[in-house]
């Protein structure tokens, strides 16, 4: 898929040139010329990067960057501006900008900066995904997404299933007392929660059944042991 750029520029002639050039390089471009319309366009387009002119009618680029950051913490933001004062540059970064390009600029430099920001964001997302993923035997468990992968299969877990699986894994190869497990996952060891635990243990066992090296042992009268 082509990366989508949200491009905000109120100079019509310049905007047309930039938009057509970016599209000729394989980008999809959503262009706005009025700051008041940008957030609606952002929500609809879900762009890979935002290129914002600073001086805009109704709402300036710095304000837009702040509002974008409230909705999306990581989308790259590149400012375009004729301003040259250092405090403007500092303000741009303070509002969540990732890069700053002064007007007039060459299209080659703009494209290079866009590609650089997209590459850095992609690397960060890859690194984050790797950090969020835990290898459990032959399975891959992504805790933030609550997803368990096995080969080409993907299973979405509930919040409680995810918490239970993570707790078992963190205490793997050790005996886990039933009371401790109930308090950690449910907050108390009531009879009702104890029955729920039995159901959830059965579910987790079924989810892990394709890897014979993984086993949840019941230690009668005590609790469980997750053998890996």
Tab-separated table of N, CA, C and O in Angstrom, residues 57-174:
chain	number	residue	atom	x	y	z
A	57	UNK	N	-4.782	29.490	7.754
A	57	UNK	CA	-6.007	30.181	8.206
A	57	UNK	C	-6.751	29.357	9.247
A	57	UNK	O	-6.779	28.133	9.188
A	58	UNK	N	-7.316	30.045	10.234
A	58	UNK	CA	-8.191	29.482	11.265
A	58	UNK	C	-7.489	28.670	12.355
A	58	UNK	O	-7.890	28.719	13.515
A	59	UNK	N	-6.469	27.913	11.997
A	59	UNK	CA	-5.759	27.130	13.016
A	59	UNK	C	-4.344	26.865	12.510
A	59	UNK	O	-4.162	26.289	11.431
A	60	UNK	N	-3.331	27.291	13.278
A	60	UNK	CA	-1.958	27.161	12.788
A	60	UNK	C	-1.418	25.737	12.955
A	60	UNK	O	-1.996	24.904	13.635
A	61	UNK	N	-0.276	25.498	12.305
A	61	UNK	CA	0.318	24.163	12.310
A	61	UNK	C	0.727	23.662	13.678
A	61	UNK	O	0.629	22.466	13.973
A	62	UNK	N	1.192	24.560	14.551
A	62	UNK	CA	1.580	24.147	15.895
A	62	UNK	C	0.368	23.630	16.677
A	62	UNK	O	0.444	22.621	17.372
A	63	UNK	N	-0.747	24.339	16.563
A	63	UNK	CA	-1.972	23.904	17.235
A	63	UNK	C	-2.437	22.561	16.691
A	63	UNK	O	-2.838	21.667	17.450
A	64	UNK	N	-2.356	22.393	15.380
A	64	UNK	CA	-2.756	21.133	14.760
A	64	UNK	C	-1.873	19.981	15.242
A	64	UNK	O	-2.359	18.883	15.517
A	65	UNK	N	-0.577	20.242	15.345
A	65	UNK	CA	0.337	19.193	15.815
A	65	UNK	C	-0.029	18.751	17.225
A	65	UNK	O	-0.018	17.562	17.547
A	66	UNK	N	-0.350	19.723	18.064
A	66	UNK	CA	-0.740	19.394	19.439
A	66	UNK	C	-2.009	18.537	19.455
A	66	UNK	O	-2.106	17.563	20.205
A	67	UNK	N	-2.966	18.882	18.614
A	67	UNK	CA	-4.221	18.120	18.567
A	67	UNK	C	-4.000	16.726	17.971
A	67	UNK	O	-4.607	15.746	18.419
A	68	UNK	N	-3.138	16.634	16.978
A	68	UNK	CA	-2.817	15.327	16.391
A	68	UNK	C	-2.149	14.443	17.421
A	68	UNK	O	-2.461	13.253	17.545
A	69	UNK	N	-1.227	15.027	18.197
A	69	UNK	CA	-0.532	14.243	19.218
A	69	UNK	C	-1.490	13.712	20.292
A	69	UNK	O	-1.255	12.666	20.878
A	70	UNK	N	-2.553	14.413	20.548
A	70	UNK	CA	-3.536	13.947	21.527
A	70	UNK	C	-4.270	12.710	21.026
A	70	UNK	O	-4.758	11.904	21.823
A	71	UNK	N	-4.319	12.541	19.723
A	71	UNK	CA	-5.016	11.401	19.130
A	71	UNK	C	-4.074	10.286	18.700
A	71	UNK	O	-4.456	9.125	18.646
A	72	UNK	N	-2.845	10.655	18.370
A	72	UNK	CA	-1.882	9.664	17.875
A	72	UNK	C	-0.483	10.060	18.341
A	72	UNK	O	0.035	11.102	17.954
A	73	UNK	N	0.106	9.216	19.156
A	73	UNK	CA	1.371	9.578	19.807
A	73	UNK	C	2.592	9.434	18.906
A	73	UNK	O	3.636	10.029	19.174
A	74	UNK	N	2.491	8.659	17.826
A	74	UNK	CA	3.707	8.328	17.084
A	74	UNK	C	3.718	8.742	15.617
A	74	UNK	O	4.766	8.659	14.980
A	75	UNK	N	2.597	9.159	15.045
A	75	UNK	CA	2.617	9.527	13.628
A	75	UNK	C	3.613	10.669	13.406
A	75	UNK	O	3.606	11.656	14.135
A	76	UNK	N	4.516	10.553	12.427
A	76	UNK	CA	5.520	11.599	12.213
A	76	UNK	C	4.873	12.913	11.750
A	76	UNK	O	3.922	12.896	10.964
A	77	UNK	N	5.414	14.017	12.239
A	77	UNK	CA	4.935	15.349	11.853
A	77	UNK	C	6.125	16.166	11.362
A	77	UNK	O	7.111	16.343	12.080
A	78	UNK	N	6.007	16.636	10.128
A	78	UNK	CA	7.043	17.479	9.521
A	78	UNK	C	6.457	18.868	9.294
A	78	UNK	O	5.436	19.018	8.619
A	79	UNK	N	7.092	19.875	9.866
A	79	UNK	CA	6.644	21.256	9.693
A	79	UNK	C	7.304	21.905	8.479
A	79	UNK	O	8.498	21.700	8.224
A	80	UNK	N	6.515	22.692	7.756
A	80	UNK	CA	7.028	23.543	6.680
A	80	UNK	C	6.764	24.984	7.085
A	80	UNK	O	5.643	25.335	7.447
A	81	UNK	N	7.778	25.833	7.012
A	81	UNK	CA	7.561	27.215	7.448
A	81	UNK	C	8.580	28.166	6.844
A	81	UNK	O	9.710	27.781	6.526
A	82	UNK	N	8.138	29.394	6.682
A	82	UNK	CA	9.040	30.450	6.232
A	82	UNK	C	9.743	31.099	7.419
A	82	UNK	O	10.657	31.911	7.254
A	83	UNK	N	9.318	30.766	8.639
A	83	UNK	CA	9.923	31.351	9.833
A	83	UNK	C	11.336	30.816	10.023
A	83	UNK	O	11.613	29.647	9.785
A	84	UNK	N	12.195	31.651	10.491
A	84	UNK	CA	13.597	31.248	10.649
A	84	UNK	C	14.112	31.393	12.069
A	84	UNK	O	15.242	31.015	12.354
A	85	UNK	N	13.304	31.953	12.959
A	85	UNK	CA	13.774	32.181	14.319
A	85	UNK	C	13.870	30.868	15.089
A	85	UNK	O	13.014	29.985	14.952
A	86	UNK	N	14.895	30.775	15.921
A	86	UNK	CA	15.155	29.547	16.666
A	86	UNK	C	13.986	29.160	17.561
A	86	UNK	O	13.646	27.981	17.682
A	87	UNK	N	13.332	30.176	18.170
A	87	UNK	CA	12.239	29.854	19.083
A	87	UNK	C	11.067	29.188	18.369
A	87	UNK	O	10.342	28.392	18.964
A	88	UNK	N	10.901	29.475	17.078
A	88	UNK	CA	9.845	28.821	16.309
A	88	UNK	C	10.180	27.348	16.086
A	88	UNK	O	9.303	26.487	16.145
A	89	UNK	N	11.449	27.088	15.815
A	89	UNK	CA	11.885	25.703	15.647
A	89	UNK	C	11.690	24.934	16.945
A	89	UNK	O	11.157	23.821	16.961
A	90	UNK	N	12.114	25.524	18.040
A	90	UNK	CA	11.974	24.887	19.353
A	90	UNK	C	10.495	24.643	19.676
A	90	UNK	O	10.118	23.581	20.178
A	91	UNK	N	9.662	25.625	19.376
A	91	UNK	CA	8.230	25.473	19.635
A	91	UNK	C	7.652	24.322	18.825
A	91	UNK	O	6.837	23.550	19.328
A	92	UNK	N	8.095	24.198	17.576
A	92	UNK	CA	7.606	23.110	16.735
A	92	UNK	C	7.911	21.747	17.317
A	92	UNK	O	7.041	20.869	17.364
A	93	UNK	N	9.121	21.559	17.806
A	93	UNK	CA	9.473	20.279	18.427
A	93	UNK	C	8.715	20.088	19.741
A	93	UNK	O	8.325	18.979	20.086
A	94	UNK	N	8.504	21.182	20.438
A	94	UNK	CA	7.774	21.101	21.694
A	94	UNK	C	6.326	20.694	21.520
A	94	UNK	O	5.724	20.083	22.409
A	95	UNK	N	5.748	21.002	20.366
A	95	UNK	CA	4.361	20.646	20.091
A	95	UNK	C	4.229	19.238	19.525
A	95	UNK	O	3.135	18.787	19.203
A	96	UNK	N	5.341	18.538	19.390
A	96	UNK	CA	5.283	17.148	18.922
A	96	UNK	C	5.833	16.925	17.538
A	96	UNK	O	5.711	15.829	16.994
A	97	UNK	N	6.459	17.971	16.938
A	97	UNK	CA	7.026	17.800	15.608
A	97	UNK	C	8.260	16.912	15.618
A	97	UNK	O	9.000	16.860	16.599
A	98	UNK	N	8.477	16.201	14.505
A	98	UNK	CA	9.646	15.329	14.368
A	98	UNK	C	10.730	15.944	13.493
A	98	UNK	O	11.898	15.587	13.594
A	99	UNK	N	10.328	16.856	12.607
A	99	UNK	CA	11.312	17.481	11.729
A	99	UNK	C	10.760	18.830	11.265
A	99	UNK	O	9.570	19.123	11.444
A	100	UNK	N	11.644	19.633	10.670
A	100	UNK	CA	11.340	21.025	10.367
A	100	UNK	C	12.035	21.378	9.066
A	100	UNK	O	13.237	21.165	8.935
A	101	UNK	N	11.286	21.869	8.070
A	101	UNK	CA	11.885	22.240	6.794
A	101	UNK	C	11.499	23.672	6.452
A	101	UNK	O	10.320	24.011	6.412
A	102	UNK	N	12.511	24.506	6.227
A	102	UNK	CA	12.247	25.917	5.959
A	102	UNK	C	11.931	26.154	4.481
A	102	UNK	O	12.540	25.544	3.593
A	103	UNK	N	10.994	27.045	4.237
A	103	UNK	CA	10.689	27.494	2.876
A	103	UNK	C	11.677	28.581	2.453
A	103	UNK	O	12.068	29.393	3.305
A	104	UNK	N	12.048	28.650	1.195
A	104	UNK	CA	11.700	27.697	0.122
A	104	UNK	C	12.542	26.430	0.249
A	104	UNK	O	13.669	26.465	0.766
A	105	UNK	N	12.003	25.316	-0.208
A	105	UNK	CA	12.713	24.040	-0.095
A	105	UNK	C	12.695	23.330	-1.444
A	105	UNK	O	11.863	23.618	-2.314
A	106	UNK	N	13.618	22.401	-1.614
A	106	UNK	CA	13.630	21.582	-2.826
A	106	UNK	C	12.742	20.362	-2.601
A	106	UNK	O	12.640	19.848	-1.481
A	107	UNK	N	12.097	19.884	-3.651
A	107	UNK	CA	11.250	18.711	-3.531
A	107	UNK	C	12.064	17.486	-3.139
A	107	UNK	O	11.586	16.628	-2.398
A	108	UNK	N	13.298	17.408	-3.621
A	108	UNK	CA	14.132	16.251	-3.290
A	108	UNK	C	14.421	16.200	-1.789
A	108	UNK	O	14.423	15.129	-1.188
A	109	UNK	N	14.657	17.373	-1.188
A	109	UNK	CA	14.903	17.385	0.260
A	109	UNK	C	13.639	17.024	1.024
A	109	UNK	O	13.693	16.275	2.004
A	110	UNK	N	12.503	17.537	0.584
A	110	UNK	CA	11.242	17.199	1.248
A	110	UNK	C	10.986	15.703	1.194
A	110	UNK	O	10.655	15.080	2.211
A	111	UNK	N	11.160	15.103	0.028
A	111	UNK	CA	10.919	13.661	-0.125
A	111	UNK	C	11.904	12.858	0.713
A	111	UNK	O	11.550	11.856	1.333
A	112	UNK	N	13.155	13.319	0.761
A	112	UNK	CA	14.165	12.622	1.571
A	112	UNK	C	13.790	12.661	3.046
A	112	UNK	O	13.917	11.653	3.763
A	113	UNK	N	13.307	13.795	3.506
A	113	UNK	CA	12.921	13.915	4.919
A	113	UNK	C	11.680	13.063	5.226
A	113	UNK	O	11.595	12.449	6.285
A	114	UNK	N	10.728	13.049	4.302
A	114	UNK	CA	9.535	12.213	4.484
A	114	UNK	C	9.930	10.741	4.570
A	114	UNK	O	9.498	10.013	5.470
A	115	UNK	N	10.758	10.293	3.631
A	115	UNK	CA	11.184	8.884	3.634
A	115	UNK	C	11.962	8.536	4.895
A	115	UNK	O	11.821	7.431	5.447
A	116	UNK	N	12.787	9.472	5.355
A	116	UNK	CA	13.564	9.228	6.572
A	116	UNK	C	12.657	9.063	7.780
A	116	UNK	O	12.834	8.140	8.590
A	117	UNK	N	11.646	9.927	7.906
A	117	UNK	CA	10.722	9.829	9.036
A	117	UNK	C	9.903	8.542	8.975
A	117	UNK	O	9.673	7.895	10.002
A	118	UNK	N	9.481	8.157	7.784
A	118	UNK	CA	8.720	6.914	7.640
A	118	UNK	C	9.580	5.701	8.001
A	118	UNK	O	9.106	4.757	8.634
A	119	UNK	N	10.848	5.742	7.599
A	119	UNK	CA	11.747	4.640	7.907
A	119	UNK	C	11.999	4.535	9.409
A	119	UNK	O	11.954	3.447	9.988
A	120	UNK	N	12.244	5.671	10.048
A	120	UNK	CA	12.479	5.671	11.489
A	120	UNK	C	11.245	5.178	12.242
A	120	UNK	O	11.357	4.392	13.183
A	121	UNK	N	10.073	5.619	11.824
A	121	UNK	CA	8.839	5.187	12.476
A	121	UNK	C	8.630	3.697	12.304
A	121	UNK	O	8.234	2.990	13.233
A	122	UNK	N	8.923	3.191	11.096
A	122	UNK	CA	8.785	1.755	10.845
A	122	UNK	C	9.717	0.937	11.716
A	122	UNK	O	9.339	-0.108	12.256
A	123	UNK	N	10.957	1.414	11.876
A	123	UNK	CA	11.918	0.711	12.735
A	123	UNK	C	11.457	0.710	14.180
A	123	UNK	O	11.548	-0.308	14.882
A	124	UNK	N	10.943	1.852	14.644
A	124	UNK	CA	10.470	1.950	16.019
A	124	UNK	C	9.300	1.018	16.270
A	124	UNK	O	9.211	0.361	17.309
A	125	UNK	N	8.388	0.929	15.290
A	125	UNK	CA	7.242	0.051	15.441
A	125	UNK	C	7.662	-1.410	15.456
A	125	UNK	O	7.122	-2.216	16.216
A	126	UNK	N	8.653	-1.740	14.603
A	126	UNK	CA	9.159	-3.115	14.581
A	126	UNK	C	9.819	-3.478	15.898
A	126	UNK	O	9.613	-4.562	16.456
A	127	UNK	N	10.630	-2.542	16.425
A	127	UNK	CA	11.303	-2.786	17.698
A	127	UNK	C	10.308	-2.914	18.843
A	127	UNK	O	10.449	-3.752	19.728
A	128	UNK	N	9.257	-2.070	18.805
A	128	UNK	CA	8.244	-2.125	19.852
A	128	UNK	C	7.483	-3.447	19.805
A	128	UNK	O	7.214	-4.071	20.825
A	129	UNK	N	7.139	-3.873	18.584
A	129	UNK	CA	6.416	-5.137	18.431
A	129	UNK	C	7.255	-6.299	18.954
A	129	UNK	O	6.743	-7.207	19.618
A	130	UNK	N	8.570	-6.256	18.662
A	130	UNK	CA	9.456	-7.317	19.148
A	130	UNK	C	9.543	-7.293	20.672
A	130	UNK	O	9.548	-8.345	21.321
A	131	UNK	N	9.597	-6.104	21.254
A	131	UNK	CA	9.684	-5.988	22.709
A	131	UNK	C	8.396	-6.436	23.383
A	131	UNK	O	8.408	-6.925	24.515
A	132	UNK	N	7.281	-6.273	22.694
A	132	UNK	CA	5.983	-6.633	23.256
A	132	UNK	C	5.669	-8.113	23.114
A	132	UNK	O	4.690	-8.603	23.676
A	133	UNK	N	6.472	-8.846	22.334
A	133	UNK	CA	6.183	-10.241	22.021
A	133	UNK	C	7.042	-11.182	22.868
A	133	UNK	O	8.250	-11.002	22.986
A	134	UNK	N	6.388	-12.168	23.440
A	134	UNK	CA	7.056	-13.158	24.290
A	134	UNK	C	6.978	-14.515	23.613
A	134	UNK	O	5.914	-14.917	23.134
A	135	UNK	N	8.112	-15.231	23.564
A	135	UNK	CA	8.121	-16.588	23.033
A	135	UNK	C	7.751	-17.556	24.159
A	135	UNK	O	8.430	-17.631	25.177
A	136	UNK	N	6.652	-18.271	23.973
A	136	UNK	CA	6.216	-19.299	24.919
A	136	UNK	C	6.242	-20.613	24.160
A	136	UNK	O	5.296	-20.946	23.426
A	137	UNK	N	7.341	-21.338	24.312
A	137	UNK	CA	7.514	-22.541	23.510
A	137	UNK	C	7.502	-22.166	22.041
A	137	UNK	O	8.215	-21.272	21.596
A	138	UNK	N	6.640	-22.831	21.263
A	138	UNK	CA	6.528	-22.540	19.839
A	138	UNK	C	5.536	-21.408	19.555
A	138	UNK	O	5.315	-21.050	18.398
A	139	UNK	N	4.965	-20.843	20.586
A	139	UNK	CA	3.989	-19.765	20.432
A	139	UNK	C	4.653	-18.406	20.597
A	139	UNK	O	5.686	-18.272	21.258
A	140	UNK	N	4.015	-17.392	20.012
A	140	UNK	CA	4.404	-15.999	20.209
A	140	UNK	C	3.206	-15.285	20.828
A	140	UNK	O	2.117	-15.298	20.257
A	141	UNK	N	3.440	-14.658	21.987
A	141	UNK	CA	2.353	-13.998	22.707
A	141	UNK	C	2.601	-12.505	22.754
A	141	UNK	O	3.604	-12.053	23.289
A	142	UNK	N	1.696	-11.730	22.160
A	142	UNK	CA	1.780	-10.273	22.199
A	142	UNK	C	0.818	-9.789	23.272
A	142	UNK	O	-0.392	-9.787	23.071
A	143	UNK	N	1.367	-9.380	24.411
A	143	UNK	CA	0.544	-9.015	25.551
A	143	UNK	C	-0.297	-7.757	25.304
A	143	UNK	O	-1.509	-7.755	25.585
A	144	UNK	N	0.274	-6.637	24.776
A	144	UNK	CA	-0.570	-5.455	24.566
A	144	UNK	C	-1.749	-5.718	23.632
A	144	UNK	O	-2.837	-5.178	23.833
A	145	UNK	N	-1.532	-6.547	22.612
A	145	UNK	CA	-2.608	-6.846	21.666
A	145	UNK	C	-3.463	-8.022	22.116
A	145	UNK	O	-4.508	-8.295	21.534
A	146	UNK	N	-2.985	-8.746	23.132
A	146	UNK	CA	-3.690	-9.922	23.658
A	146	UNK	C	-3.901	-10.970	22.557
A	146	UNK	O	-4.991	-11.522	22.386
A	147	UNK	N	-2.805	-11.235	21.827
A	147	UNK	CA	-2.877	-12.171	20.704
A	147	UNK	C	-1.833	-13.259	20.884
A	147	UNK	O	-0.681	-12.992	21.224
A	148	UNK	N	-2.260	-14.510	20.629
A	148	UNK	CA	-1.378	-15.669	20.712
A	148	UNK	C	-1.214	-16.230	19.303
A	148	UNK	O	-2.197	-16.575	18.639
A	149	UNK	N	0.051	-16.317	18.850
A	149	UNK	CA	0.346	-16.812	17.503
A	149	UNK	C	0.928	-18.220	17.584
A	149	UNK	O	1.766	-18.512	18.436
A	150	UNK	N	0.497	-19.066	16.667
A	150	UNK	CA	1.132	-20.371	16.480
A	150	UNK	C	1.211	-20.618	14.984
A	150	UNK	O	0.180	-20.760	14.313
A	151	UNK	N	2.463	-20.620	14.459
A	151	UNK	CA	2.680	-20.743	13.021
A	151	UNK	C	1.871	-19.659	12.296
A	151	UNK	O	2.084	-18.486	12.514
A	152	UNK	N	0.916	-20.042	11.454
A	152	UNK	CA	0.144	-19.049	10.714
A	152	UNK	C	-1.181	-18.696	11.398
A	152	UNK	O	-1.956	-17.896	10.874
A	153	UNK	N	-1.424	-19.306	12.538
A	153	UNK	CA	-2.689	-19.078	13.227
A	153	UNK	C	-2.549	-17.970	14.267
A	153	UNK	O	-1.507	-17.810	14.887
A	154	UNK	N	-3.628	-17.220	14.452
A	154	UNK	CA	-3.672	-16.140	15.432
A	154	UNK	C	-4.936	-16.266	16.262
A	154	UNK	O	-6.021	-16.413	15.715
A	155	UNK	N	-4.778	-16.235	17.575
A	155	UNK	CA	-5.927	-16.331	18.467
A	155	UNK	C	-5.987	-15.091	19.358
A	155	UNK	O	-5.017	-14.740	20.026
A	156	UNK	N	-7.138	-14.433	19.351
A	156	UNK	CA	-7.347	-13.270	20.205
A	156	UNK	C	-7.807	-13.745	21.583
A	156	UNK	O	-8.791	-14.468	21.704
A	157	UNK	N	-7.076	-13.332	22.611
A	157	UNK	CA	-7.411	-13.710	23.981
A	157	UNK	C	-8.193	-12.601	24.669
A	157	UNK	O	-8.086	-11.437	24.318
A	158	UNK	N	-8.959	-12.994	25.664
A	158	UNK	CA	-9.625	-12.002	26.500
A	158	UNK	C	-8.603	-11.398	27.460
A	158	UNK	O	-7.480	-11.909	27.608
A	159	UNK	N	-8.993	-10.324	28.109
A	159	UNK	CA	-8.089	-9.678	29.064
A	159	UNK	C	-7.688	-10.658	30.171
A	159	UNK	O	-6.514	-10.774	30.515
A	160	UNK	N	-8.658	-11.373	30.717
A	160	UNK	CA	-8.380	-12.301	31.821
A	160	UNK	C	-7.505	-13.454	31.352
A	160	UNK	O	-6.578	-13.881	32.067
A	161	UNK	N	-7.752	-13.965	30.145
A	161	UNK	CA	-6.922	-15.042	29.611
A	161	UNK	C	-5.480	-14.570	29.431
A	161	UNK	O	-4.534	-15.307	29.740
A	162	UNK	N	-5.331	-13.353	28.953
A	162	UNK	CA	-3.986	-12.805	28.751
A	162	UNK	C	-3.239	-12.649	30.068
A	162	UNK	O	-2.055	-12.991	30.178
A	163	UNK	N	-3.936	-12.134	31.077
A	163	UNK	CA	-3.312	-11.959	32.389
A	163	UNK	C	-2.912	-13.298	32.990
A	163	UNK	O	-1.828	-13.425	33.582
A	164	UNK	N	-3.764	-14.288	32.836
A	164	UNK	CA	-3.474	-15.616	33.391
A	164	UNK	C	-2.295	-16.258	32.681
A	164	UNK	O	-1.376	-16.782	33.336
A	165	UNK	N	-2.292	-16.200	31.362
A	165	UNK	CA	-1.182	-16.785	30.605
A	165	UNK	C	0.131	-16.116	30.966
A	165	UNK	O	1.156	-16.788	31.157
A	166	UNK	N	0.128	-14.794	31.077
A	166	UNK	CA	1.348	-14.072	31.415
A	166	UNK	C	1.840	-14.440	32.811
A	166	UNK	O	3.043	-14.647	33.024
A	167	UNK	N	0.919	-14.553	33.754
A	167	UNK	CA	1.304	-14.901	35.127
A	167	UNK	C	1.903	-16.306	35.167
A	167	UNK	O	2.938	-16.540	35.825
A	168	UNK	N	1.269	-17.239	34.481
A	168	UNK	CA	1.797	-18.605	34.435
A	168	UNK	C	3.196	-18.622	33.824
A	168	UNK	O	4.101	-19.308	34.333
A	169	UNK	N	3.372	-17.865	32.747
A	169	UNK	CA	4.676	-17.850	32.084
A	169	UNK	C	5.740	-17.220	32.980
A	169	UNK	O	6.866	-17.716	33.045
A	170	UNK	N	5.395	-16.124	33.647
A	170	UNK	CA	6.371	-15.440	34.504
A	170	UNK	C	6.786	-16.319	35.689
A	170	UNK	O	7.858	-16.113	36.260
A	171	UNK	N	5.941	-17.263	36.069
A	171	UNK	CA	6.246	-18.172	37.183
A	171	UNK	C	6.451	-19.601	36.690
A	171	UNK	O	6.239	-20.563	37.434
A	172	UNK	N	6.860	-19.735	35.441
A	172	UNK	CA	7.016	-21.051	34.826
A	172	UNK	C	8.004	-21.922	35.591
A	172	UNK	O	8.965	-21.429	36.182
A	173	UNK	N	7.724	-23.211	35.544
A	173	UNK	CA	8.573	-24.237	36.161
A	173	UNK	C	8.652	-24.120	37.681
A	173	UNK	O	9.528	-24.728	38.310
A	174	UNK	N	7.742	-23.324	38.274
A	174	UNK	CA	7.629	-23.242	39.728
A	174	UNK	C	6.186	-23.564	40.128
A	174	UNK	O	5.254	-23.304	39.363
